[in-house]
mmCIF file with all atom_site columns, C-alpha atoms in Angstrom:
data_model
loop_
_atom_site.group_PDB
_atom_site.id
_atom_site.type_symbol
_atom_site.label_atom_id
_atom_site.label_alt_id
_atom_site.label_comp_id
_atom_site.label_asym_id
_atom_site.label_entity_id
_atom_site.label_seq_id
_atom_site.pdbx_PDB_ins_code
_atom_site.Cartn_x
_atom_site.Cartn_y
_atom_site.Cartn_z
_atom_site.occupancy
_atom_site.B_iso_or_equiv
_atom_site.pdbx_formal_charge
_atom_site.auth_seq_id
_atom_site.auth_comp_id
_atom_site.auth_asym_id
_atom_site.auth_atom_id
_atom_site.pdbx_PDB_model_num
ATOM 1   C CA . PRO A 1 1   ? -46.018 -30.758 19.226  1.00 71.00 ? 1   PRO A CA 1
ATOM 2   C CA . PHE A 1 2   ? -43.238 -28.170 19.497  1.00 74.00 ? 2   PHE A CA 1
ATOM 3   C CA . ARG A 1 3   ? -45.278 -25.870 21.741  1.00 73.00 ? 3   ARG A CA 1
ATOM 4   C CA . ARG A 1 4   ? -45.817 -28.673 24.255  1.00 74.00 ? 4   ARG A CA 1
ATOM 5   C CA . GLN A 1 5   ? -42.216 -29.949 24.172  1.00 72.00 ? 5   GLN A CA 1
ATOM 6   C CA . LEU A 1 6   ? -40.081 -26.806 24.088  1.00 72.00 ? 6   LEU A CA 1
ATOM 7   C CA . ASN A 1 7   ? -37.307 -28.160 26.274  1.00 67.00 ? 7   ASN A CA 1
ATOM 8   C CA . ASN A 1 8   ? -36.620 -30.919 23.733  1.00 67.00 ? 8   ASN A CA 1
ATOM 9   C CA . ILE A 1 9   ? -36.244 -28.888 20.540  1.00 73.00 ? 9   ILE A CA 1
ATOM 10  C CA . SER A 1 10  ? -32.842 -29.279 18.935  1.00 72.00 ? 10  SER A CA 1
ATOM 11  C CA . LEU A 1 11  ? -31.787 -26.355 16.719  1.00 76.00 ? 11  LEU A CA 1
ATOM 12  C CA . PRO A 1 12  ? -28.476 -24.781 15.694  1.00 68.00 ? 12  PRO A CA 1
ATOM 13  C CA . GLY A 1 13  ? -27.068 -22.873 18.636  1.00 62.00 ? 13  GLY A CA 1
ATOM 14  C CA . ASN A 1 14  ? -28.755 -25.374 20.989  1.00 64.00 ? 14  ASN A CA 1
ATOM 15  C CA . PRO A 1 15  ? -30.003 -23.083 23.734  1.00 66.00 ? 15  PRO A CA 1
ATOM 16  C CA . SER A 1 16  ? -32.876 -24.366 25.832  1.00 77.00 ? 16  SER A CA 1
ATOM 17  C CA . PHE A 1 17  ? -36.197 -22.683 25.180  1.00 84.00 ? 17  PHE A CA 1
ATOM 18  C CA . ASP A 1 18  ? -39.134 -21.786 27.389  1.00 85.00 ? 18  ASP A CA 1
ATOM 19  C CA . THR A 1 19  ? -41.185 -19.732 24.895  1.00 88.00 ? 19  THR A CA 1
ATOM 20  C CA . LEU A 1 20  ? -42.220 -20.329 21.297  1.00 90.00 ? 20  LEU A CA 1
ATOM 21  C CA . ARG A 1 21  ? -44.164 -17.742 19.302  1.00 92.00 ? 21  ARG A CA 1
ATOM 22  C CA . PHE A 1 22  ? -45.346 -17.785 15.726  1.00 93.00 ? 22  PHE A CA 1
ATOM 23  C CA . GLU A 1 23  ? -45.421 -14.615 13.616  1.00 94.00 ? 23  GLU A CA 1
ATOM 24  C CA . ARG A 1 24  ? -43.403 -12.554 16.108  1.00 94.00 ? 24  ARG A CA 1
ATOM 25  C CA . LYS A 1 25  ? -42.599 -8.938  15.317  1.00 94.00 ? 25  LYS A CA 1
ATOM 26  C CA . CYS A 1 26  ? -39.160 -7.766  16.432  1.00 92.00 ? 26  CYS A CA 1
ATOM 27  C CA . HIS A 1 27  ? -38.969 -3.987  16.466  1.00 92.00 ? 27  HIS A CA 1
ATOM 28  C CA . THR A 1 28  ? -35.919 -2.440  14.856  1.00 89.00 ? 28  THR A CA 1
ATOM 29  C CA . GLY A 1 29  ? -36.204 0.873   16.695  1.00 86.00 ? 29  GLY A CA 1
ATOM 30  C CA . LEU A 1 30  ? -37.301 2.533   13.468  1.00 87.00 ? 30  LEU A CA 1
ATOM 31  C CA . ARG A 1 31  ? -40.743 3.865   12.614  1.00 87.00 ? 31  ARG A CA 1
ATOM 32  C CA . GLY A 1 32  ? -42.989 1.764   10.431  1.00 85.00 ? 32  GLY A CA 1
ATOM 33  C CA . ASN A 1 33  ? -43.906 -1.890  10.445  1.00 87.00 ? 33  ASN A CA 1
ATOM 34  C CA . PRO A 1 34  ? -41.331 -4.120  12.141  1.00 89.00 ? 34  PRO A CA 1
ATOM 35  C CA . PRO A 1 35  ? -40.231 -7.300  10.383  1.00 90.00 ? 35  PRO A CA 1
ATOM 36  C CA . ASN A 1 36  ? -42.273 -10.368 11.194  1.00 92.00 ? 36  ASN A CA 1
ATOM 37  C CA . LEU A 1 37  ? -40.393 -13.603 12.000  1.00 96.00 ? 37  LEU A CA 1
ATOM 38  C CA . ASP A 1 38  ? -42.144 -16.893 11.299  1.00 95.00 ? 38  ASP A CA 1
ATOM 39  C CA . VAL A 1 39  ? -41.011 -18.428 14.617  1.00 94.00 ? 39  VAL A CA 1
ATOM 40  C CA . LEU A 1 40  ? -39.256 -17.019 17.660  1.00 94.00 ? 40  LEU A CA 1
ATOM 41  C CA . LEU A 1 41  ? -37.865 -19.278 20.378  1.00 91.00 ? 41  LEU A CA 1
ATOM 42  C CA . GLU A 1 42  ? -36.651 -17.696 23.616  1.00 90.00 ? 42  GLU A CA 1
ATOM 43  C CA . GLY A 1 43  ? -34.826 -19.094 26.585  1.00 86.00 ? 43  GLY A CA 1
ATOM 44  C CA . PRO A 1 44  ? -32.451 -17.972 29.311  1.00 84.00 ? 44  PRO A CA 1
ATOM 45  C CA . ASP A 1 45  ? -29.421 -18.996 27.231  1.00 84.00 ? 45  ASP A CA 1
ATOM 46  C CA . GLY A 1 46  ? -30.427 -17.466 23.915  1.00 89.00 ? 46  GLY A CA 1
ATOM 47  C CA . VAL A 1 47  ? -32.927 -16.620 21.245  1.00 92.00 ? 47  VAL A CA 1
ATOM 48  C CA . VAL A 1 48  ? -33.485 -18.196 17.826  1.00 93.00 ? 48  VAL A CA 1
ATOM 49  C CA . GLY A 1 49  ? -35.501 -16.345 15.208  1.00 95.00 ? 49  GLY A CA 1
ATOM 50  C CA . ILE A 1 50  ? -36.595 -18.491 12.279  1.00 95.00 ? 50  ILE A CA 1
ATOM 51  C CA . GLU A 1 51  ? -37.471 -17.263 8.818   1.00 96.00 ? 51  GLU A CA 1
ATOM 52  C CA . SER A 1 52  ? -39.099 -20.117 6.916   1.00 94.00 ? 52  SER A CA 1
ATOM 53  C CA . LYS A 1 53  ? -39.321 -20.296 3.139   1.00 92.00 ? 53  LYS A CA 1
ATOM 54  C CA . MET A 1 54  ? -41.234 -22.942 1.268   1.00 89.00 ? 54  MET A CA 1
ATOM 55  C CA . THR A 1 55  ? -41.340 -21.629 -2.324  1.00 84.00 ? 55  THR A CA 1
ATOM 56  C CA . GLU A 1 56  ? -40.883 -17.861 -1.824  1.00 84.00 ? 56  GLU A CA 1
ATOM 57  C CA . HIS A 1 57  ? -37.164 -18.207 -2.565  1.00 79.00 ? 57  HIS A CA 1
ATOM 58  C CA . LEU A 1 58  ? -38.072 -19.383 -6.066  1.00 83.00 ? 58  LEU A CA 1
ATOM 59  C CA . THR A 1 59  ? -39.320 -15.862 -6.839  1.00 87.00 ? 59  THR A CA 1
ATOM 60  C CA . ARG A 1 60  ? -36.835 -13.211 -7.900  1.00 91.00 ? 60  ARG A CA 1
ATOM 61  C CA . HIS A 1 61  ? -36.009 -10.657 -5.197  1.00 91.00 ? 61  HIS A CA 1
ATOM 62  C CA . ARG A 1 62  ? -34.832 -7.071  -5.301  1.00 93.00 ? 62  ARG A CA 1
ATOM 63  C CA . ALA A 1 63  ? -33.450 -5.562  -2.099  1.00 94.00 ? 63  ALA A CA 1
ATOM 64  C CA . ARG A 1 64  ? -35.497 -2.683  -0.713  1.00 94.00 ? 64  ARG A CA 1
ATOM 65  C CA . PHE A 1 65  ? -34.711 -0.616  2.364   1.00 93.00 ? 65  PHE A CA 1
ATOM 66  C CA . SER A 1 66  ? -36.216 2.643   3.513   1.00 91.00 ? 66  SER A CA 1
ATOM 67  C CA . PRO A 1 67  ? -33.683 5.486   3.828   1.00 90.00 ? 67  PRO A CA 1
ATOM 68  C CA . ALA A 1 68  ? -34.288 5.334   7.611   1.00 89.00 ? 68  ALA A CA 1
ATOM 69  C CA . HIS A 1 69  ? -32.337 2.083   7.782   1.00 88.00 ? 69  HIS A CA 1
ATOM 70  C CA . ALA A 1 70  ? -29.162 3.879   6.727   1.00 88.00 ? 70  ALA A CA 1
ATOM 71  C CA . ASP A 1 71  ? -29.930 7.223   8.392   1.00 88.00 ? 71  ASP A CA 1
ATOM 72  C CA . LYS A 1 72  ? -31.537 6.334   11.725  1.00 90.00 ? 72  LYS A CA 1
ATOM 73  C CA . ILE A 1 73  ? -29.676 3.228   12.892  1.00 86.00 ? 73  ILE A CA 1
ATOM 74  C CA . ASP A 1 74  ? -27.025 4.850   15.055  1.00 85.00 ? 74  ASP A CA 1
ATOM 75  C CA . ASP A 1 75  ? -26.215 2.188   17.650  1.00 85.00 ? 75  ASP A CA 1
ATOM 76  C CA . ALA A 1 76  ? -23.826 -0.800  17.642  1.00 83.00 ? 76  ALA A CA 1
ATOM 77  C CA . ARG A 1 77  ? -25.703 -2.344  14.705  1.00 86.00 ? 77  ARG A CA 1
ATOM 78  C CA . ARG A 1 78  ? -24.096 0.281   12.476  1.00 83.00 ? 78  ARG A CA 1
ATOM 79  C CA . GLU A 1 79  ? -20.717 -1.401  13.014  1.00 85.00 ? 79  GLU A CA 1
ATOM 80  C CA . GLN A 1 80  ? -22.022 -4.877  12.152  1.00 85.00 ? 80  GLN A CA 1
ATOM 81  C CA . GLY A 1 81  ? -21.634 -6.758  8.897   1.00 86.00 ? 81  GLY A CA 1
ATOM 82  C CA . TYR A 1 82  ? -25.406 -6.651  8.446   1.00 90.00 ? 82  TYR A CA 1
ATOM 83  C CA . PHE A 1 83  ? -25.270 -2.864  8.157   1.00 91.00 ? 83  PHE A CA 1
ATOM 84  C CA . SER A 1 84  ? -22.437 -2.842  5.618   1.00 90.00 ? 84  SER A CA 1
ATOM 85  C CA . LYS A 1 85  ? -24.184 -5.587  3.620   1.00 92.00 ? 85  LYS A CA 1
ATOM 86  C CA . MET A 1 86  ? -27.334 -3.456  3.629   1.00 90.00 ? 86  MET A CA 1
ATOM 87  C CA . LEU A 1 87  ? -25.376 -0.506  2.220   1.00 92.00 ? 87  LEU A CA 1
ATOM 88  C CA . ARG A 1 88  ? -23.996 -2.721  -0.568  1.00 93.00 ? 88  ARG A CA 1
ATOM 89  C CA . LEU A 1 89  ? -27.506 -3.992  -1.339  1.00 93.00 ? 89  LEU A CA 1
ATOM 90  C CA . MET A 1 90  ? -28.800 -0.433  -1.490  1.00 94.00 ? 90  MET A CA 1
ATOM 91  C CA . GLU A 1 91  ? -26.179 0.256   -4.173  1.00 95.00 ? 91  GLU A CA 1
ATOM 92  C CA . ARG A 1 92  ? -26.777 -3.046  -5.990  1.00 94.00 ? 92  ARG A CA 1
ATOM 93  C CA . PRO A 1 93  ? -30.334 -4.182  -5.127  1.00 95.00 ? 93  PRO A CA 1
ATOM 94  C CA . ASP A 1 94  ? -30.248 -7.040  -7.661  1.00 93.00 ? 94  ASP A CA 1
ATOM 95  C CA . SER A 1 95  ? -27.079 -8.677  -6.335  1.00 91.00 ? 95  SER A CA 1
ATOM 96  C CA . HIS A 1 96  ? -29.107 -11.419 -4.618  1.00 92.00 ? 96  HIS A CA 1
ATOM 97  C CA . VAL A 1 97  ? -31.772 -12.900 -6.845  1.00 92.00 ? 97  VAL A CA 1
ATOM 98  C CA . TRP A 1 98  ? -33.168 -15.967 -5.060  1.00 93.00 ? 98  TRP A CA 1
ATOM 99  C CA . LEU A 1 99  ? -32.232 -15.128 -1.463  1.00 94.00 ? 99  LEU A CA 1
ATOM 100 C CA . ASP A 1 100 ? -34.259 -12.335 0.107   1.00 95.00 ? 100 ASP A CA 1
ATOM 101 C CA . ALA A 1 101 ? -31.181 -10.880 1.793   1.00 94.00 ? 101 ALA A CA 1
ATOM 102 C CA . ALA A 1 102 ? -32.950 -7.593  2.565   1.00 94.00 ? 102 ALA A CA 1
ATOM 103 C CA . GLN A 1 103 ? -35.627 -9.391  4.585   1.00 95.00 ? 103 GLN A CA 1
ATOM 104 C CA . LEU A 1 104 ? -32.994 -11.355 6.516   1.00 96.00 ? 104 LEU A CA 1
ATOM 105 C CA . ILE A 1 105 ? -31.026 -8.190  7.288   1.00 93.00 ? 105 ILE A CA 1
ATOM 106 C CA . LYS A 1 106 ? -34.179 -6.478  8.571   1.00 95.00 ? 106 LYS A CA 1
ATOM 107 C CA . HIS A 1 107 ? -34.816 -9.505  10.801  1.00 96.00 ? 107 HIS A CA 1
ATOM 108 C CA . ALA A 1 108 ? -31.232 -9.270  12.068  1.00 94.00 ? 108 ALA A CA 1
ATOM 109 C CA . PHE A 1 109 ? -31.742 -5.583  12.915  1.00 92.00 ? 109 PHE A CA 1
ATOM 110 C CA . GLY A 1 110 ? -34.967 -6.425  14.769  1.00 94.00 ? 110 GLY A CA 1
ATOM 111 C CA . LEU A 1 111 ? -33.450 -9.330  16.702  1.00 95.00 ? 111 LEU A CA 1
ATOM 112 C CA . LYS A 1 112 ? -30.375 -7.321  17.696  1.00 93.00 ? 112 LYS A CA 1
ATOM 113 C CA . HIS A 1 113 ? -32.517 -4.379  18.838  1.00 90.00 ? 113 HIS A CA 1
ATOM 114 C CA . SER A 1 114 ? -35.060 -6.540  20.692  1.00 93.00 ? 114 SER A CA 1
ATOM 115 C CA . PHE A 1 115 ? -32.691 -8.963  22.445  1.00 92.00 ? 115 PHE A CA 1
ATOM 116 C CA . ARG A 1 116 ? -29.565 -7.180  23.587  1.00 87.00 ? 116 ARG A CA 1
ATOM 117 C CA . ASP A 1 117 ? -28.969 -9.292  26.690  1.00 84.00 ? 117 ASP A CA 1
ATOM 118 C CA . ARG A 1 118 ? -28.725 -12.812 25.201  1.00 87.00 ? 118 ARG A CA 1
ATOM 119 C CA . PRO A 1 119 ? -27.007 -14.588 22.316  1.00 91.00 ? 119 PRO A CA 1
ATOM 120 C CA . VAL A 1 120 ? -29.213 -14.476 19.222  1.00 92.00 ? 120 VAL A CA 1
ATOM 121 C CA . THR A 1 121 ? -29.328 -16.683 16.123  1.00 93.00 ? 121 THR A CA 1
ATOM 122 C CA . LEU A 1 122 ? -31.164 -15.929 12.899  1.00 95.00 ? 122 LEU A CA 1
ATOM 123 C CA . LEU A 1 123 ? -32.000 -19.236 11.236  1.00 95.00 ? 123 LEU A CA 1
ATOM 124 C CA . ASP A 1 124 ? -33.072 -19.246 7.592   1.00 96.00 ? 124 ASP A CA 1
ATOM 125 C CA . LEU A 1 125 ? -34.940 -22.496 6.934   1.00 95.00 ? 125 LEU A CA 1
ATOM 126 C CA . PHE A 1 126 ? -35.903 -23.264 3.367   1.00 94.00 ? 126 PHE A CA 1
ATOM 127 C CA . TRP A 1 127 ? -37.383 -26.028 1.290   1.00 91.00 ? 127 TRP A CA 1
ATOM 128 C CA . GLU A 1 128 ? -35.346 -27.771 -1.392  1.00 89.00 ? 128 GLU A CA 1
ATOM 129 C CA . LEU A 1 129 ? -36.022 -30.557 -3.842  1.00 84.00 ? 129 LEU A CA 1
ATOM 130 C CA . ALA A 1 130 ? -34.664 -33.988 -2.993  1.00 80.00 ? 130 ALA A CA 1
ATOM 131 C CA . ASN A 1 131 ? -32.368 -33.421 -5.991  1.00 83.00 ? 131 ASN A CA 1
ATOM 132 C CA . PRO A 1 132 ? -31.623 -29.670 -5.858  1.00 79.00 ? 132 PRO A CA 1
ATOM 133 C CA . ASP A 1 133 ? -29.015 -29.987 -8.617  1.00 80.00 ? 133 ASP A CA 1
ATOM 134 C CA . ALA A 1 134 ? -31.895 -30.510 -11.076 1.00 81.00 ? 134 ALA A CA 1
ATOM 135 C CA . SER A 1 135 ? -32.730 -26.808 -10.971 1.00 86.00 ? 135 SER A CA 1
ATOM 136 C CA . PRO A 1 136 ? -30.157 -23.995 -11.281 1.00 89.00 ? 136 PRO A CA 1
ATOM 137 C CA . GLU A 1 137 ? -32.207 -21.714 -8.987  1.00 90.00 ? 137 GLU A CA 1
ATOM 138 C CA . PHE A 1 138 ? -31.385 -23.912 -6.009  1.00 90.00 ? 138 PHE A CA 1
ATOM 139 C CA . ALA A 1 139 ? -27.651 -23.809 -6.740  1.00 89.00 ? 139 ALA A CA 1
ATOM 140 C CA . VAL A 1 140 ? -27.680 -20.003 -7.058  1.00 91.00 ? 140 VAL A CA 1
ATOM 141 C CA . HIS A 1 141 ? -29.783 -19.751 -3.870  1.00 92.00 ? 141 HIS A CA 1
ATOM 142 C CA . ARG A 1 142 ? -27.111 -21.787 -2.046  1.00 91.00 ? 142 ARG A CA 1
ATOM 143 C CA . GLU A 1 143 ? -24.344 -19.568 -3.438  1.00 92.00 ? 143 GLU A CA 1
ATOM 144 C CA . GLU A 1 144 ? -26.181 -16.461 -2.258  1.00 94.00 ? 144 GLU A CA 1
ATOM 145 C CA . ILE A 1 145 ? -26.628 -17.975 1.219   1.00 94.00 ? 145 ILE A CA 1
ATOM 146 C CA . LYS A 1 146 ? -22.916 -18.745 1.332   1.00 93.00 ? 146 LYS A CA 1
ATOM 147 C CA . ALA A 1 147 ? -22.057 -15.180 0.286   1.00 90.00 ? 147 ALA A CA 1
ATOM 148 C CA . LEU A 1 148 ? -24.271 -13.744 3.050   1.00 91.00 ? 148 LEU A CA 1
ATOM 149 C CA . SER A 1 149 ? -22.987 -16.255 5.626   1.00 90.00 ? 149 SER A CA 1
ATOM 150 C CA . THR A 1 150 ? -19.377 -15.391 4.837   1.00 87.00 ? 150 THR A CA 1
ATOM 151 C CA . ARG A 1 151 ? -20.069 -11.702 5.491   1.00 81.00 ? 151 ARG A CA 1
ATOM 152 C CA . MET A 1 152 ? -21.873 -12.465 8.765   1.00 85.00 ? 152 MET A CA 1
ATOM 153 C CA . THR A 1 153 ? -19.158 -14.516 10.451  1.00 79.00 ? 153 THR A CA 1
ATOM 154 C CA . ARG A 1 154 ? -18.843 -13.494 14.118  1.00 80.00 ? 154 ARG A CA 1
ATOM 155 C CA . GLN A 1 155 ? -21.767 -11.071 13.859  1.00 81.00 ? 155 GLN A CA 1
ATOM 156 C CA . SER A 1 156 ? -24.801 -10.694 16.063  1.00 87.00 ? 156 SER A CA 1
ATOM 157 C CA . PRO A 1 157 ? -27.163 -12.249 15.466  1.00 91.00 ? 157 PRO A CA 1
ATOM 158 C CA . THR A 1 158 ? -25.350 -15.352 14.338  1.00 92.00 ? 158 THR A CA 1
ATOM 159 C CA . PHE A 1 159 ? -26.624 -16.250 10.877  1.00 94.00 ? 159 PHE A CA 1
ATOM 160 C CA . ARG A 1 160 ? -27.384 -19.874 10.040  1.00 94.00 ? 160 ARG A CA 1
ATOM 161 C CA . ALA A 1 161 ? -29.170 -21.334 7.029   1.00 95.00 ? 161 ALA A CA 1
ATOM 162 C CA . MET A 1 162 ? -30.267 -24.857 6.280   1.00 94.00 ? 162 MET A CA 1
ATOM 163 C CA . SER A 1 163 ? -32.833 -26.685 4.234   1.00 93.00 ? 163 SER A CA 1
ATOM 164 C CA . TYR A 1 164 ? -35.663 -28.542 5.886   1.00 90.00 ? 164 TYR A CA 1
ATOM 165 C CA . PRO A 1 165 ? -34.165 -31.888 4.779   1.00 88.00 ? 165 PRO A CA 1
ATOM 166 C CA . GLU A 1 166 ? -30.870 -30.872 6.431   1.00 90.00 ? 166 GLU A CA 1
ATOM 167 C CA . LEU A 1 167 ? -32.691 -30.017 9.659   1.00 88.00 ? 167 LEU A CA 1
ATOM 168 C CA . TRP A 1 168 ? -34.529 -33.331 9.570   1.00 86.00 ? 168 TRP A CA 1
ATOM 169 C CA . LEU A 1 169 ? -31.263 -35.199 8.945   1.00 85.00 ? 169 LEU A CA 1
ATOM 170 C CA . SER A 1 170 ? -29.675 -33.433 11.939  1.00 83.00 ? 170 SER A CA 1
ATOM 171 C CA . TRP A 1 171 ? -32.582 -34.634 14.071  1.00 81.00 ? 171 TRP A CA 1
ATOM 172 C CA . ALA A 1 172 ? -32.290 -38.177 12.713  1.00 81.00 ? 172 ALA A CA 1
ATOM 173 C CA . CYS A 1 173 ? -28.539 -38.246 13.428  1.00 81.00 ? 173 CYS A CA 1
ATOM 174 C CA . ASP A 1 174 ? -28.842 -36.827 16.949  1.00 72.00 ? 174 ASP A CA 1
ATOM 175 C CA . SER A 1 175 ? -30.892 -39.661 18.434  1.00 69.00 ? 175 SER A CA 1
ATOM 176 C CA . ALA A 1 176 ? -29.313 -39.296 21.885  1.00 70.00 ? 176 ALA A CA 1
ATOM 177 C CA . ARG A 1 177 ? -30.655 -35.756 22.336  1.00 69.00 ? 177 ARG A CA 1
ATOM 178 C CA . VAL A 1 178 ? -33.796 -35.952 20.199  1.00 71.00 ? 178 VAL A CA 1
ATOM 179 C CA . PRO A 1 179 ? -36.832 -37.276 22.111  1.00 74.00 ? 179 PRO A CA 1
ATOM 180 C CA . GLY A 1 180 ? -39.127 -40.016 20.852  1.00 78.00 ? 180 GLY A CA 1
ATOM 181 C CA . TRP A 1 181 ? -41.963 -37.652 19.951  1.00 80.00 ? 181 TRP A CA 1
ATOM 182 C CA . LEU A 1 182 ? -39.638 -35.744 17.613  1.00 80.00 ? 182 LEU A CA 1
ATOM 183 C CA . HIS A 1 183 ? -38.492 -38.957 15.931  1.00 80.00 ? 183 HIS A CA 1
ATOM 184 C CA . GLN A 1 184 ? -42.156 -39.828 15.354  1.00 83.00 ? 184 GLN A CA 1
ATOM 185 C CA . HIS A 1 185 ? -42.862 -36.317 14.056  1.00 83.00 ? 185 HIS A CA 1
ATOM 186 C CA . LEU A 1 186 ? -39.860 -36.570 11.731  1.00 83.00 ? 186 LEU A CA 1
ATOM 187 C CA . GLU A 1 187 ? -41.054 -39.934 10.416  1.00 84.00 ? 187 GLU A CA 1
ATOM 188 C CA . ASN A 1 188 ? -44.481 -38.423 9.733   1.00 87.00 ? 188 ASN A CA 1
ATOM 189 C CA . LEU A 1 189 ? -42.878 -35.481 7.896   1.00 81.00 ? 189 LEU A CA 1
ATOM 190 C CA . GLN A 1 190 ? -40.747 -37.744 5.744   1.00 80.00 ? 190 GLN A CA 1
ATOM 191 C CA . ASN A 1 191 ? -43.675 -40.016 4.910   1.00 85.00 ? 191 ASN A CA 1
ATOM 192 C CA . ARG A 1 192 ? -45.733 -36.991 3.920   1.00 81.00 ? 192 ARG A CA 1
#
């Protein structure tokens, strides 16, 4: 339903959208395969790139970057928090265990390189148990998100992260702006 109702999608950043693409590659300006976003929404007021995780964040991660990321990025991205975080991850690749921070940073590089003329948001959506406190992995994942978010304050792209239940709750609480079809879709998701 999202493809048919783009003007009614409510996401963090709240730009209006006129294009939705799944599995969108955003070139970083480096050689090799560009990172592949799960969803990309574009509009005249901004762009939102979504990385969606269902259970992948329950697998241990080790940050990996090609040397070209440090050597060949020579534009404004080099002055961003994403670049300095990448350098720290290159020194300590195991500092984020449950959050794939390297993948998110590569997406940020691609979004910043591909969309220089509009505000850009990188949204990390992830699945969580109804009772995430029951598993320590979820708590550590949240701590790692917070650590990355703190470093990315006032950066471009803007970094946001939320669980699917949090997104659904935001839709449920925003009934004035959320259309009827989305309420029905949300009800179907929650029943499922």
